[in-house]
Structure formats: C-alpha cells, structure tokens
Amino acid sequence: MGASLNEIKQRIASTKKTSQITNAMQMVSGAKLTKSEAASRGFQEYASKIRSIVTHLVAAQLSDLEELDSYDSEEASETGNYHVMLTSRPVKKTSYIVITSDKGLVGGYNSSILKQTMKMMTDDHKSQDEYVLIAIGGTGADFFKARGINVAYELRGLSDQPSFDEVRKIVSTATTMYENEVFDELYVCYNHHINSLTSQFRVEKMLPISDLDPDEATTYEQEYILEPSEEAILDNLLPQYAESLIYGAIIDAKTAEHAAGMTAMKTATDNAQNIISDLTISYNRARQGAITQEITEIVAGAAALE
C-alpha cells in the first residue's frame, strides 16, 4: 500500500507541473490571439481601401472583359498585363496555397485543414499533374511530402505576427507564377477565424481576380487624378491587390491558429485538473484504507496480549 501511495503522490505532482505549463501556454496563446485580432482588424481597413480603388479603376475594363469569350494572351498583352489577372483562361493546372502551423499543440487545427484539402483535391482532380501546391507552415509541407505530393514552394518559421515582408517572397512568387501561366487559377486553403472557440475551413479563389463588381464603383464619389496612366497604375496595383488578398488569408489563418492553441491548452489544463482531482480522491481513499488497516492490526495485537 505504501508503494501505491507514493506512486499516486508522484502522479499528482507531475500532473500539477504539466497543468502549470499548459496554463502558461494558454495565457501566451491568448496574448498572441489578442494581437492577431487587432492586426487583422487593421488589415481589413487597408484591404477595404485598396479594393475600393481597384474596383473604381477597373470598372470599365471589367465590362469590356465580360464580352471576351475566351482568353487571348496576345490581346491581353496589348491592352495591359492587368487583363491577365482579371480574365479567366482555360484551366490546365490549379495551384493551392495551404496554410498550416509549423508546430503542434493546436488541437485539430492542422488535421482539419489537411484532411479537407486532400478530399477537395481528390474530388476535383484526376491526377497530381493537374495541380501544384504551395505550403505555408512546416506541418503541411511535411504532410504532403510524406505522401509523395510535389510541393513547388514552401515557407516555414513565420513569426506569430507575420509582417508583409516575411511573406512577400512567397506571395510575389505565387502571383508571378500565375502571370507566367505556370498555373491558371489560384486558391488559398486555410482555417478562417470566427471567434476564440470556432474556426471554419475556407477555400478562397485569389486568381484570377473575379470578385470585383463593377456596380460597386457607382457607390464611390471620389474621382482620381491618374499619373502616369490608368493602365500603368493598374499594371502595378492589381498584383499588389492580389498579394494583399493572400496576405490577408495568412493573417486570418494565424489568428485561427492562436485561437486553436489557446483552446487546446485550456482543454489540457482542465483535463489535468480533473486528473488531479481524481488522483487526490484515490490517494485519500488509499490513505484511509492504510490507516484502517494499521488500526485493525494494533487492536488485534492488543487483544492477543490480553
């Protein structure tokens, strides 16, 4: 019985230490989540402004592009590179940017993304030759490589609050690959942050830019003085707009990651407290049994001496 009591005491002590660690990690993830939510709100203001400008400038071009029945690379090059990013072309290859975390301890965050992304690619494509992957996060990169899926580009080690400079290379690489027709459409797969307890798997089409509504331009009263020309401005602005969409998804995914980490650590802390409670009850019962046994032995010994 003594050995059993010591074993229970050791388990209680080790579980308390684990609980302290998970509680500290929960608080750290909570602080990161607060910063990420603030950064996400700030970015949404920027995204809204650049969207209004782009929509205003391309309203006329979009109405003209709707009349094009098929993609004409020569015509696009004559009328401006922005046509390449606005006009759909025959899809020979699709690209997916899959955003996961670099490490674990985030509950089902990564498994949800990877499972649903694999299902989507299996359902939509007959072979791996029809798509190319870009992985942000070591978990996703390792997952796809282990299954023999080609990862054209990967980015690891993003900071908890990634700046645009950190992701500039992979974002600009994706838009350049699209312009060079390495692939014909681009999707971003990630977990969208809803609140601290909930995230939702999301697949967003980033290229070609097809979600701009020319009717939105009528709601903007400001007129722009353009220098050097509308075409030259759009030639630079549209890639920046596409890059901002991808960057926004990365910020959103990071926010969801921190929320998942906080929730996972809270669950771990709560489970540890439950284990400690159960072990304490077991310890008390074992201690009570040991004391009762000792009293019984003392009484029996005294009776034998009479």
mmCIF file of N, CA and C in Angstrom, residues 1 4 21 31 39 48 61 150 155 170 177 204 230 237 241 251 255 276 282-283:
data_model
loop_
_atom_site.group_PDB
_atom_site.id
_atom_site.type_symbol
_atom_site.label_atom_id
_atom_site.label_comp_id
_atom_site.label_asym_id
_atom_site.label_seq_id
_atom_site.Cartn_x
_atom_site.Cartn_y
_atom_site.Cartn_z
ATOM 1 N N MET A 1 0.821 -1.210 0.000
ATOM 2 C CA MET A 1 0.000 0.000 0.000
ATOM 3 C C MET A 1 0.860 1.267 0.000
ATOM 4 N N SER A 4 1.966 2.150 -3.433
ATOM 5 C CA SER A 4 0.846 2.686 -4.187
ATOM 6 C C SER A 4 0.605 4.139 -3.842
ATOM 7 N N ILE A 21 2.321 24.254 -16.851
ATOM 8 C CA ILE A 21 2.883 24.538 -18.178
ATOM 9 C C ILE A 21 1.778 24.856 -19.174
ATOM 10 N N ALA A 31 -2.581 35.969 -25.375
ATOM 11 C CA ALA A 31 -1.959 37.262 -25.688
ATOM 12 C C ALA A 31 -1.677 37.386 -27.187
ATOM 13 N N ALA A 39 -4.355 43.062 -35.382
ATOM 14 C CA ALA A 39 -3.693 43.192 -36.679
ATOM 15 C C ALA A 39 -4.658 42.875 -37.814
ATOM 16 N N SER A 48 -9.997 47.090 -47.474
ATOM 17 C CA SER A 48 -11.206 47.760 -47.952
ATOM 18 C C SER A 48 -10.862 48.953 -48.835
ATOM 19 N N GLN A 61 -12.918 48.399 -67.539
ATOM 20 C CA GLN A 61 -12.217 47.257 -68.112
ATOM 21 C C GLN A 61 -12.975 45.952 -67.873
ATOM 22 N N ASN A 150 4.029 16.744 -54.826
ATOM 23 C CA ASN A 150 5.044 17.757 -55.088
ATOM 24 C C ASN A 150 4.650 19.103 -54.481
ATOM 25 N N LEU A 155 7.151 27.715 -47.168
ATOM 26 C CA LEU A 155 7.624 28.770 -46.263
ATOM 27 C C LEU A 155 7.413 28.287 -44.838
ATOM 28 N N ILE A 170 6.969 34.592 -51.007
ATOM 29 C CA ILE A 170 6.061 33.529 -51.431
ATOM 30 C C ILE A 170 4.812 34.111 -52.095
ATOM 31 N N MET A 177 4.091 33.376 -60.808
ATOM 32 C CA MET A 177 3.828 32.075 -61.437
ATOM 33 C C MET A 177 2.509 32.090 -62.199
ATOM 34 N N GLU A 204 -10.580 29.967 -50.743
ATOM 35 C CA GLU A 204 -10.878 31.212 -51.444
ATOM 36 C C GLU A 204 -10.111 31.281 -52.753
ATOM 37 N N GLU A 230 -3.931 55.246 -66.338
ATOM 38 C CA GLU A 230 -4.729 54.229 -65.657
ATOM 39 C C GLU A 230 -4.161 52.836 -65.879
ATOM 40 N N LEU A 237 -0.963 47.984 -59.543
ATOM 41 C CA LEU A 237 -1.896 47.898 -58.428
ATOM 42 C C LEU A 237 -2.558 46.528 -58.324
ATOM 43 N N TYR A 241 -2.909 44.115 -55.172
ATOM 44 C CA TYR A 241 -4.216 43.740 -54.636
ATOM 45 C C TYR A 241 -4.288 42.232 -54.434
ATOM 46 N N ILE A 251 -2.876 36.206 -42.358
ATOM 47 C CA ILE A 251 -3.161 36.814 -41.058
ATOM 48 C C ILE A 251 -4.367 36.141 -40.413
ATOM 49 N N THR A 255 -4.422 33.981 -36.881
ATOM 50 C CA THR A 255 -5.338 34.281 -35.788
ATOM 51 C C THR A 255 -6.078 33.021 -35.351
ATOM 52 N N ILE A 276 -6.024 15.479 -11.529
ATOM 53 C CA ILE A 276 -5.529 15.749 -10.172
ATOM 54 C C ILE A 276 -6.628 15.491 -9.148
ATOM 55 N N SER A 282 -8.399 9.200 -5.028
ATOM 56 C CA SER A 282 -7.807 7.859 -4.926
ATOM 57 C C SER A 282 -6.760 7.813 -3.811
ATOM 58 N N TYR A 283 -5.979 8.886 -3.705
ATOM 59 C CA TYR A 283 -4.946 8.946 -2.661
ATOM 60 C C TYR A 283 -5.579 8.943 -1.271
#
